[in-house]
XYZ file of C-alpha atoms in Angstrom:
636
model
C 13.795 17.958 5.497
C 17.076 16.171 4.972
C 20.459 17.895 4.882
C 20.455 18.311 1.107
C 16.982 19.861 1.132
C 17.943 22.270 3.923
C 20.981 23.496 1.950
C 18.785 23.837 -1.125
C 16.172 25.782 0.860
C 18.775 28.139 2.355
C 20.214 28.863 -1.098
C 16.753 29.706 -2.425
C 16.006 31.942 0.570
C 19.239 33.865 0.004
C 18.422 34.255 -3.680
C 14.865 35.403 -2.875
C 16.170 37.988 -0.388
C 18.634 39.389 -2.938
C 15.936 39.340 -5.623
C 13.575 41.340 -3.385
C 16.276 43.963 -2.674
C 17.124 44.253 -6.382
C 13.425 44.625 -7.246
C 13.113 47.504 -4.759
C 16.231 49.178 -6.158
C 15.037 48.716 -9.735
C 11.529 50.020 -9.067
C 12.620 53.124 -7.114
C 14.743 54.459 -9.987
C 17.987 54.445 -8.030
C 19.832 52.819 -10.932
C 18.570 55.401 -13.409
C 19.769 58.240 -11.193
C 23.164 56.606 -10.736
C 23.891 55.331 -14.256
C 21.480 57.110 -16.560
C 20.175 55.634 -19.819
C 20.968 52.922 -20.937
C 23.384 52.288 -18.043
C 20.554 51.533 -15.658
C 19.434 48.631 -17.889
C 22.871 47.005 -17.826
C 23.208 47.589 -14.073
C 19.803 45.959 -13.601
C 20.984 43.070 -15.789
C 24.009 42.468 -13.510
C 22.024 42.774 -10.276
C 19.259 40.388 -11.339
C 21.895 37.970 -12.608
C 23.139 37.475 -9.006
C 19.983 35.854 -7.535
C 19.427 34.064 -10.857
C 22.797 32.299 -10.685
C 22.582 31.608 -6.938
C 19.199 29.934 -7.360
C 19.665 28.247 -10.708
C 23.295 27.367 -11.294
C 22.571 23.659 -10.815
C 19.719 23.815 -13.359
C 22.084 25.399 -15.906
C 24.709 22.720 -15.236
C 22.143 19.941 -15.574
C 20.883 21.347 -18.868
C 24.454 21.581 -20.223
C 25.199 17.984 -19.224
C 22.007 16.727 -20.827
C 22.807 18.565 -24.055
C 26.247 16.936 -24.143
C 24.593 13.516 -23.670
C 22.117 14.211 -26.460
C 19.148 14.219 -24.030
C 18.280 17.891 -24.066
C 14.508 17.980 -23.976
C 13.566 18.164 -20.325
C 12.359 20.838 -17.899
C 15.930 21.937 -17.079
C 16.494 22.675 -20.772
C 13.185 24.564 -21.025
C 13.971 26.682 -17.978
C 17.509 27.390 -19.159
C 16.501 28.511 -22.667
C 13.520 30.543 -21.430
C 15.388 32.390 -18.673
C 18.578 33.037 -20.623
C 16.353 34.271 -23.452
C 14.584 36.652 -21.058
C 17.941 38.101 -19.991
C 19.096 38.253 -23.638
C 16.136 40.486 -24.518
C 18.329 43.335 -23.239
C 19.890 43.459 -26.725
C 16.616 44.912 -28.059
C 16.688 48.531 -26.925
C 13.121 49.164 -28.122
C 11.599 46.633 -25.688
C 11.064 46.660 -21.954
C 13.757 44.706 -20.047
C 12.760 41.245 -18.787
C 15.599 40.369 -16.401
C 13.234 40.431 -13.415
C 10.935 37.909 -15.075
C 13.904 35.706 -16.061
C 15.240 35.659 -12.499
C 11.730 35.123 -11.095
C 11.059 32.169 -13.403
C 14.238 30.428 -12.211
C 13.581 31.273 -8.561
C 9.995 30.060 -8.538
C 10.925 27.016 -10.584
C 13.477 26.099 -7.898
C 10.927 26.754 -5.152
C 8.573 24.381 -6.955
C 11.300 21.752 -7.371
C 12.152 21.982 -3.650
C 8.501 21.593 -2.746
C 8.214 18.619 -5.089
C 11.255 17.025 -3.446
C 9.708 17.537 -0.015
C 6.357 16.114 -1.168
C 8.016 13.023 -2.625
C 9.954 12.606 0.625
C 6.733 12.771 2.629
C 5.051 10.200 0.418
C 8.054 7.909 0.725
C 8.080 8.288 4.492
C 5.068 6.076 5.201
C 6.601 3.319 3.067
C 10.222 3.796 4.101
C 9.185 3.517 7.759
C 8.646 -0.155 6.962
C 12.376 -0.399 6.324
C 12.909 0.154 10.044
C 11.309 -3.220 10.753
C 14.422 -4.979 9.454
C 16.299 -6.366 12.497
C 20.044 -5.856 12.749
C 20.723 -8.964 14.845
C 19.304 -12.031 16.562
C 20.136 -13.244 20.079
C 21.295 -16.849 20.450
C 22.285 -18.397 23.770
C 25.791 -19.913 23.730
C 27.618 -21.215 26.799
C 25.051 -19.561 29.047
C 25.484 -16.137 27.416
C 23.443 -14.263 24.826
C 25.365 -13.615 21.638
C 24.234 -11.231 18.901
C 24.517 -12.808 15.452
C 23.469 -11.816 11.946
C 19.873 -13.021 11.349
C 21.078 -14.753 8.166
C 23.242 -17.028 10.311
C 20.289 -18.435 12.291
C 19.171 -21.862 11.114
C 15.615 -23.210 11.032
C 14.950 -24.854 14.400
C 17.398 -22.687 16.361
C 16.055 -21.056 19.525
C 16.516 -17.286 19.618
C 15.924 -14.964 22.562
C 13.907 -11.770 22.085
C 14.274 -9.298 24.925
C 11.676 -6.609 25.784
C 11.992 -3.680 23.408
C 13.571 -5.737 20.628
C 12.066 -6.707 17.292
C 11.377 -10.339 16.511
C 14.049 -11.026 13.850
C 12.724 -14.289 12.366
C 9.356 -16.071 12.179
C 8.903 -18.829 14.742
C 6.963 -20.382 17.605
C 7.279 -19.328 21.254
C 8.756 -22.165 23.340
C 9.068 -20.213 26.584
C 7.858 -16.890 27.930
C 4.757 -14.685 27.946
C 4.601 -11.210 26.410
C 2.699 -8.632 24.392
C 3.727 -7.913 20.799
C 3.343 -4.574 19.053
C 2.341 -5.501 15.483
C 1.445 -1.965 14.326
C 4.383 -1.647 11.901
C 3.217 -4.749 10.043
C -0.547 -4.807 10.350
C -1.580 -1.291 11.365
C -3.262 -2.890 14.398
C -2.836 -0.699 17.492
C -3.909 -3.345 20.045
C -0.946 -5.429 21.323
C -1.103 -9.172 20.665
C -0.725 -11.595 23.579
C 1.715 -14.481 22.979
C 2.787 -17.421 25.118
C 4.179 -20.931 24.694
C 2.950 -22.394 21.396
C 2.030 -19.009 19.860
C 3.297 -18.223 16.385
C 5.212 -14.952 16.057
C 6.234 -13.126 12.899
C 9.360 -11.094 12.337
C 9.163 -7.310 12.490
C 6.930 -7.175 15.600
C 8.245 -5.464 18.751
C 8.387 -7.484 21.973
C 6.878 -5.179 24.600
C 6.987 -6.884 28.017
C 8.460 -10.308 28.829
C 11.453 -12.189 27.451
C 10.611 -14.757 24.780
C 12.412 -17.880 23.600
C 11.393 -18.527 19.996
C 12.125 -21.597 17.884
C 12.576 -20.408 14.297
C 10.397 -21.969 11.604
C 11.869 -20.189 8.560
C 15.250 -18.883 7.458
C 15.607 -15.099 7.689
C 15.367 -14.652 3.914
C 11.906 -16.250 3.865
C 10.555 -14.602 7.015
C 7.724 -12.098 6.975
C 9.979 -9.068 7.394
C 12.131 -10.053 4.406
C 9.091 -10.646 2.203
C 7.616 -7.255 3.135
C 10.832 -5.379 2.396
C 11.107 -7.098 -0.964
C 7.521 -6.107 -1.821
C 8.157 -2.485 -0.809
C 11.414 -2.241 -2.765
C 9.781 -3.607 -5.937
C 6.531 -1.626 -5.704
C 7.784 1.437 -7.592
C 8.975 -0.663 -10.537
C 5.464 -1.709 -11.594
C 3.907 1.432 -13.051
C 0.270 2.030 -13.874
C -0.819 2.487 -17.494
C -1.691 6.111 -16.697
C 1.783 6.667 -15.243
C 3.454 5.093 -18.282
C 1.281 7.219 -20.568
C 2.407 10.422 -18.845
C 6.060 9.355 -19.195
C 5.612 8.666 -22.922
C 3.567 11.849 -23.319
C 6.337 13.983 -21.775
C 8.929 12.517 -24.162
C 6.870 13.598 -27.165
C 5.375 16.759 -25.668
C 8.603 18.446 -24.553
C 10.461 18.478 -27.903
C 7.176 19.357 -29.642
C 6.690 22.523 -27.580
C 10.366 23.475 -27.994
C 10.006 23.423 -31.761
C 6.617 25.140 -31.506
C 8.176 27.917 -29.408
C 11.033 28.233 -31.921
C 8.566 28.469 -34.783
C 6.528 31.057 -32.836
C 9.641 33.172 -32.267
C 11.077 32.975 -35.799
C 8.395 32.457 -38.460
C 6.081 35.476 -37.839
C 8.888 38.096 -37.963
C 10.347 36.389 -41.035
C 6.929 36.799 -42.639
C 6.846 40.460 -41.635
C 4.094 40.021 -39.045
C 5.805 41.987 -36.273
C 9.020 42.874 -34.505
C 11.562 40.193 -33.618
C 11.605 41.251 -29.966
C 7.818 40.813 -29.635
C 7.739 37.315 -31.145
C 10.871 36.126 -29.319
C 9.253 37.182 -26.041
C 6.113 35.229 -26.984
C 8.235 32.170 -27.778
C 10.046 32.438 -24.428
C 6.741 32.799 -22.563
C 5.452 29.768 -24.480
C 8.516 27.769 -23.333
C 8.085 28.653 -19.667
C 4.435 27.671 -19.463
C 4.946 24.491 -21.493
C 7.171 22.810 -18.861
C 5.497 19.429 -18.096
C 6.769 19.106 -14.516
C 3.254 19.410 -13.020
C 2.280 16.173 -14.782
C 5.616 14.378 -14.623
C 5.842 14.851 -10.838
C 2.240 14.905 -9.611
C 1.009 11.741 -11.358
C 3.725 9.372 -9.988
C 3.491 11.193 -6.653
C -0.258 10.467 -6.520
C 0.312 6.745 -7.075
C 3.210 6.657 -4.631
C 1.110 8.486 -2.061
C -1.716 5.974 -2.521
C 0.659 3.038 -2.007
C 2.146 4.774 1.047
C -1.270 5.528 2.522
C -2.330 1.910 2.031
C 0.813 0.640 3.750
C -0.111 2.646 6.852
C -3.204 0.432 7.134
C -1.166 -2.751 6.701
C -2.140 -3.061 3.014
C 0.852 -3.726 0.770
C 0.227 -2.946 -2.897
C 2.980 -4.367 -5.103
C 2.813 -1.604 -7.729
C 0.814 1.373 -8.975
C -0.511 -0.784 -11.828
C -2.386 -2.910 -9.270
C -3.703 0.234 -7.581
C -5.116 1.324 -10.936
C -6.734 -2.092 -11.510
C -8.122 -2.187 -7.970
C -9.990 1.059 -8.640
C -11.918 -0.702 -11.444
C -12.919 -3.841 -9.501
C -16.650 -4.592 -9.595
C -16.531 -8.310 -8.693
C -14.826 -9.655 -5.567
C -14.413 -13.415 -5.187
C -13.526 -14.884 -1.777
C -12.093 -18.130 -0.563
C -13.904 -19.170 2.632
C -11.605 -20.818 5.156
C -9.054 -18.394 6.584
C -10.396 -15.524 4.480
C -14.019 -14.994 5.510
C -13.703 -17.373 8.463
C -10.993 -17.678 11.089
C -9.774 -21.002 9.711
C -9.885 -22.601 13.161
C -12.551 -24.738 14.831
C -14.445 -23.284 17.780
C -17.305 -24.480 19.919
C -20.284 -22.438 18.731
C -23.082 -24.180 20.658
C -23.546 -26.548 23.612
C -26.955 -28.233 23.751
C -27.377 -30.560 26.768
C -30.212 -33.066 27.108
C -32.926 -32.559 29.721
C -31.520 -32.669 33.246
C -27.898 -32.184 32.133
C -26.042 -28.890 32.506
C -23.580 -27.520 29.934
C -20.532 -27.829 32.187
C -21.134 -31.558 32.736
C -21.585 -32.154 29.007
C -18.399 -30.243 28.121
C -16.385 -31.858 30.947
C -17.176 -35.394 29.769
C -16.396 -34.544 26.145
C -13.106 -32.761 27.007
C -11.834 -35.736 29.054
C -12.805 -38.242 26.387
C -10.775 -36.160 23.905
C -7.870 -35.811 26.387
C -5.282 -37.662 24.274
C -6.396 -36.481 20.833
C -4.583 -33.796 18.818
C -7.303 -33.464 16.208
C -8.382 -29.804 15.670
C -11.919 -30.664 16.757
C -10.650 -32.268 19.966
C -8.438 -29.260 20.673
C -11.380 -26.884 20.292
C -13.424 -28.922 22.790
C -10.610 -28.932 25.336
C -10.074 -25.210 24.823
C -13.767 -24.507 25.468
C -13.668 -26.472 28.747
C -13.124 -23.972 31.561
C -11.352 -26.419 33.892
C -8.175 -28.435 33.524
C -8.331 -31.827 31.833
C -7.149 -34.475 34.333
C -5.652 -37.232 32.225
C -5.435 -39.576 35.246
C -9.240 -39.870 35.131
C -9.086 -41.228 31.567
C -8.377 -44.801 30.467
C -8.755 -46.910 27.359
C -9.103 -43.877 25.043
C -9.211 -44.732 21.355
C -10.578 -43.388 18.104
C -13.487 -44.942 16.321
C -12.343 -44.376 12.725
C -14.479 -41.764 10.981
C -16.961 -41.755 13.849
C -15.361 -40.155 16.927
C -13.653 -41.270 20.146
C -14.441 -43.633 22.996
C -12.824 -43.612 26.438
C -13.424 -44.588 30.029
C -13.687 -41.509 32.260
C -13.913 -42.203 35.984
C -14.625 -45.787 35.016
C -17.635 -44.942 32.844
C -17.848 -45.426 29.083
C -17.922 -42.049 27.291
C -18.646 -41.736 23.589
C -18.020 -38.501 21.654
C -18.704 -38.430 17.931
C -21.149 -38.237 15.069
C -24.572 -39.828 14.620
C -22.966 -42.973 13.174
C -21.089 -43.534 16.446
C -24.312 -43.127 18.414
C -26.184 -45.501 16.108
C -23.409 -48.081 16.271
C -23.640 -48.155 20.079
C -27.437 -48.024 20.145
C -27.694 -44.573 21.736
C -30.820 -42.587 20.951
C -29.611 -39.091 19.994
C -31.245 -35.788 19.127
C -30.786 -34.262 15.659
C -29.193 -30.822 15.405
C -30.490 -28.071 13.113
C -27.256 -26.039 13.248
C -24.612 -26.018 10.513
C -21.260 -27.363 11.608
C -19.611 -30.470 12.988
C -21.937 -32.048 15.572
C -20.388 -34.051 18.436
C -22.933 -36.188 20.290
C -21.930 -37.191 23.821
C -23.129 -40.299 25.681
C -22.115 -41.827 29.043
C -22.821 -45.511 29.695
C -25.412 -45.465 26.931
C -27.217 -42.376 28.220
C -27.402 -39.424 25.825
C -26.070 -36.200 27.430
C -26.505 -33.819 24.480
C -24.381 -32.481 21.670
C -21.702 -29.875 20.973
C -21.490 -27.954 17.687
C -18.037 -27.172 16.292
C -17.667 -24.711 13.418
C -15.195 -22.490 11.664
C -16.353 -19.094 12.939
C -16.987 -16.248 10.509
C -14.614 -13.327 11.044
C -16.052 -10.419 13.005
C -15.714 -7.966 10.110
C -16.782 -10.310 7.283
C -20.408 -9.114 7.074
C -19.352 -5.461 7.296
C -16.850 -6.116 4.515
C -19.602 -7.253 2.144
C -21.751 -4.247 3.045
C -18.836 -1.861 2.506
C -17.968 -3.422 -0.849
C -21.556 -3.138 -2.073
C -21.629 0.478 -0.877
C -18.408 1.095 -2.819
C -20.068 -0.038 -6.049
C -18.985 -3.686 -6.182
C -21.730 -5.511 -8.065
C -21.000 -9.111 -7.047
C -19.445 -10.690 -3.962
C -18.890 -14.395 -4.595
C -17.498 -17.192 -2.397
C -15.659 -20.252 -3.722
C -14.996 -23.069 -1.266
C -14.188 -26.730 -1.091
C -16.473 -27.087 1.949
C -19.906 -28.727 2.016
C -22.800 -26.914 0.358
C -24.784 -26.533 3.607
C -21.796 -24.943 5.379
C -21.148 -22.598 2.431
C -24.839 -21.649 2.277
C -24.839 -20.818 5.985
C -21.784 -18.556 5.693
C -23.114 -16.887 2.533
C -26.450 -16.162 4.194
C -24.857 -14.912 7.409
C -22.612 -12.306 5.764
C -24.773 -11.348 2.769
C -22.878 -12.793 -0.204
C -24.490 -12.545 -3.638
C -23.602 -16.110 -4.633
C -21.427 -19.071 -3.660
C -19.989 -22.227 -5.193
C -19.192 -25.152 -2.881
C -17.301 -28.469 -2.924
C -14.712 -27.142 -5.386
C -11.248 -28.563 -5.995
C -8.409 -26.065 -6.680
C -8.784 -26.530 -10.448
C -12.550 -26.005 -10.092
C -11.882 -22.616 -8.488
C -9.804 -21.576 -11.506
C -12.631 -22.631 -13.832
C -15.149 -20.702 -11.736
C -12.993 -17.560 -11.883
C -12.601 -17.988 -15.651
C -16.389 -18.067 -15.983
C -16.772 -14.965 -13.818
C -14.061 -13.153 -15.805
C -15.854 -13.969 -19.040
C -18.925 -12.240 -17.629
C -17.084 -8.986 -16.875
C -18.124 -6.072 -19.075
C -17.403 -2.364 -19.569
C -13.840 -2.587 -18.293
C -14.789 -4.062 -14.920
C -12.141 -6.062 -13.080
C -12.272 -9.122 -10.822
C -10.397 -9.462 -7.542
C -9.842 -12.794 -5.788
C -9.120 -12.942 -2.052
C -7.497 -16.044 -0.555
C -4.930 -17.312 1.884
C -4.144 -20.968 1.188
C -1.464 -22.547 -0.961
C -4.243 -23.966 -3.157
C -5.379 -20.375 -3.835
C -2.149 -19.394 -5.613
C -3.358 -20.392 -9.128
C -6.581 -18.405 -8.706
C -4.745 -15.369 -7.275
C -2.557 -15.372 -10.375
C -5.473 -15.705 -12.777
C -7.607 -12.908 -11.300
C -7.178 -9.308 -12.457
C -6.161 -8.451 -8.888
C -5.035 -11.125 -6.430
C -5.402 -10.248 -2.735
C -3.726 -12.449 -0.092
C -3.963 -12.632 3.663
C -0.434 -11.826 4.833
C -0.348 -12.659 8.549
C -1.656 -16.224 8.374
C -1.566 -16.733 4.604
C 0.754 -19.201 2.906
C 3.998 -18.072 1.274
C 2.714 -19.240 -2.115
C -0.450 -17.128 -1.809
C 1.505 -14.028 -0.764
C 3.994 -14.522 -3.599
C 1.213 -14.897 -6.197
C -0.883 -11.970 -4.931
C -0.802 -8.361 -6.123
C -2.092 -6.947 -2.819
C -1.293 -8.330 0.649
C -3.421 -7.669 3.765
C -0.962 -7.912 6.649
C -3.621 -8.098 9.372
C -5.826 -10.726 7.651
C -8.874 -8.454 7.982
C -11.182 -8.701 4.955
C -12.571 -5.248 5.823
C -9.304 -3.787 4.550
C -10.310 -4.820 1.017
C -12.877 -2.016 1.012
C -10.244 0.360 2.427
C -7.831 -0.653 -0.326
C -10.480 -0.026 -2.995
C -11.322 3.346 -1.461
C -7.644 4.344 -1.518
C -7.277 3.128 -5.122
C -10.331 5.039 -6.341
C -9.327 8.174 -4.457
C -5.846 7.938 -5.980
C -7.213 7.589 -9.510
C -9.544 10.570 -8.981
C -6.576 12.656 -7.880
C -4.496 11.480 -10.861
C -7.147 12.491 -13.387
C -7.883 15.750 -11.574
C -4.214 16.666 -11.927
C -4.038 15.617 -15.578
C -7.139 17.592 -16.591
C -6.233 20.641 -14.471
C -2.577 20.825 -15.561
C -3.268 20.287 -19.259
C -6.310 22.583 -19.237
C -4.521 25.522 -17.643
C -1.413 25.048 -19.754
C -3.355 24.891 -23.031
C -5.205 28.120 -22.172
C -2.028 29.998 -21.225
C -0.129 28.572 -24.224
C -2.801 30.000 -26.522
C -2.683 33.335 -24.706
C 1.119 33.346 -24.982
C 0.963 32.632 -28.710
C -1.487 35.525 -29.136
C 0.744 37.857 -27.123
C -1.815 38.266 -24.328
C 0.013 36.260 -21.620
C 3.144 37.813 -20.162
C 6.060 36.082 -18.443
C 4.468 36.410 -14.990
C 1.360 34.535 -16.116
C 3.693 31.925 -17.601
C 5.290 31.506 -14.165
C 1.855 30.678 -12.737
C 1.173 28.323 -15.652
C 4.293 26.366 -14.729
C 5.126 26.699 -11.042
C 1.645 27.648 -9.821
C 0.008 24.715 -11.564
C 2.734 22.386 -10.259
C 2.159 23.625 -6.677
C -1.572 23.026 -6.878
C -1.155 19.608 -8.529
C 1.374 18.483 -5.922
C -0.810 19.654 -3.040
C -3.670 17.688 -4.568
C -1.433 14.620 -5.048
C -0.430 14.706 -1.383
C -4.063 14.040 -0.438
C -3.529 10.453 -1.587
C -1.256 9.900 1.424
C -3.971 10.745 3.932
C -6.045 7.729 4.954
C -8.628 7.118 7.635
C -7.157 4.638 10.145
C -10.477 4.092 11.893
């Protein structure tokens, strides 16, 4: 609890204590013995007024201010009229006094409001914790000393120093140092990430061990931490249709029940159907139970809790409207590279010829590629366990579109595709694997081949299984890659269909076709990470971007951002969305159902003021407790 909530709580506790003492005094007949009839009634009136004013003076002030502004119809107004009316029933000597009920209504209403405030604070906590990732300063070395400067002052290309225990203030590349980074605040990933020279680092992570020198690649305003904070701050502004409906409903509902209560209190006695005191009490009971706070608080709280729970898993949802849409998704369309695959080339197979071992094959290929910066060459050198000795290499050059040729230890080494082998008259062996095949030959002798491929992410297949289990009907992949590569990936992870060799505009057309096939309110989500995915992310019902390695354009265009780049979190996001929507509708049906029943009982004179208290505060308590379930997520 914050300071304001603690003061509020203490005031309510004092009022409750006084109320309990007054109830004991009133029930034991002490007032009757001391003041007689009707003096005991007026003494009771004064005593119950004390806890009433202590607990509810701010509600009375709020109602008065709203009336002056011409905005009277809210829960403060309902509580004020109902409770003052209960106290005013003392003017009818032929009726039982209702001061206790009036004080109790205000007390329990305030208890409910305090609980609501606490619940909202708890739901905000998981999101507001992200605000702590904003760095206060960046270290720059000047004249041999570290100087703390505002992150906004750091220019792209400057080298900043991040000491152990500090947050990385700006995105960049490590130029010196080795360390472990805690990325949990951004991605939800509990395992520290190892970084060294050449590693990319994103702002908001905590440097755990060694000192790092980082060359910035973005200004602070465009760094990851700034983008995240902007997404979080704007999330509450985009409301779901259900949330907007409840807001509009409350605006119509509240004045309607006020006039209904007034009619209930005035018309029957005017028509000679009973005593004024009886019908006024029914009208007041009607007012108490009609307060819409259970809906007005619990529905937004459910959505906010869902967004907060998702953020704990590193899933940023830009608004409750996208959470609502995500719950209806039955078709998920994926980009391939960087989304279902790692987006980097790796050696997936080494197949030496007879009499050649794998280490010899890889050693010759790595040295032939010694001076190449091509991604394929880098993957070969990375797979080689030893160190590449550039002094052993001479006359290295690329054979355009075919591969490389070099002299290693004085021998001619060829590394490339089948065209390179054919051009030099080397008899090679075909490969049945999907990927980029590098044949290797030394002095015309074929040593074998190496297969390079973009490796499927570890959780990609599980993602498809989880989505199907969650009720997603179609999982589709769109890629610009070759058909055989796309077919291999689709088969490996269990996709329902794929479309290959697509240009960016072709992807938009494919999504348009899939959208046209949606029926019965189903929605389509597209998952991508590249700058060429931005148009498709915008066109889909729900755009989901990879946040850690994804492009700025993709993240900007997306409605949901996965900060850890794990496709498995799509299923988690859908689970959270569907759970949130279940909770929202449970609260709507429960709150309206109970209120309608008690409103009818109040109109018939069966429900008393105590039952009305349950119909308002009790229902609100239960709805809020239910809404808080949206915050709880499984981090496994």
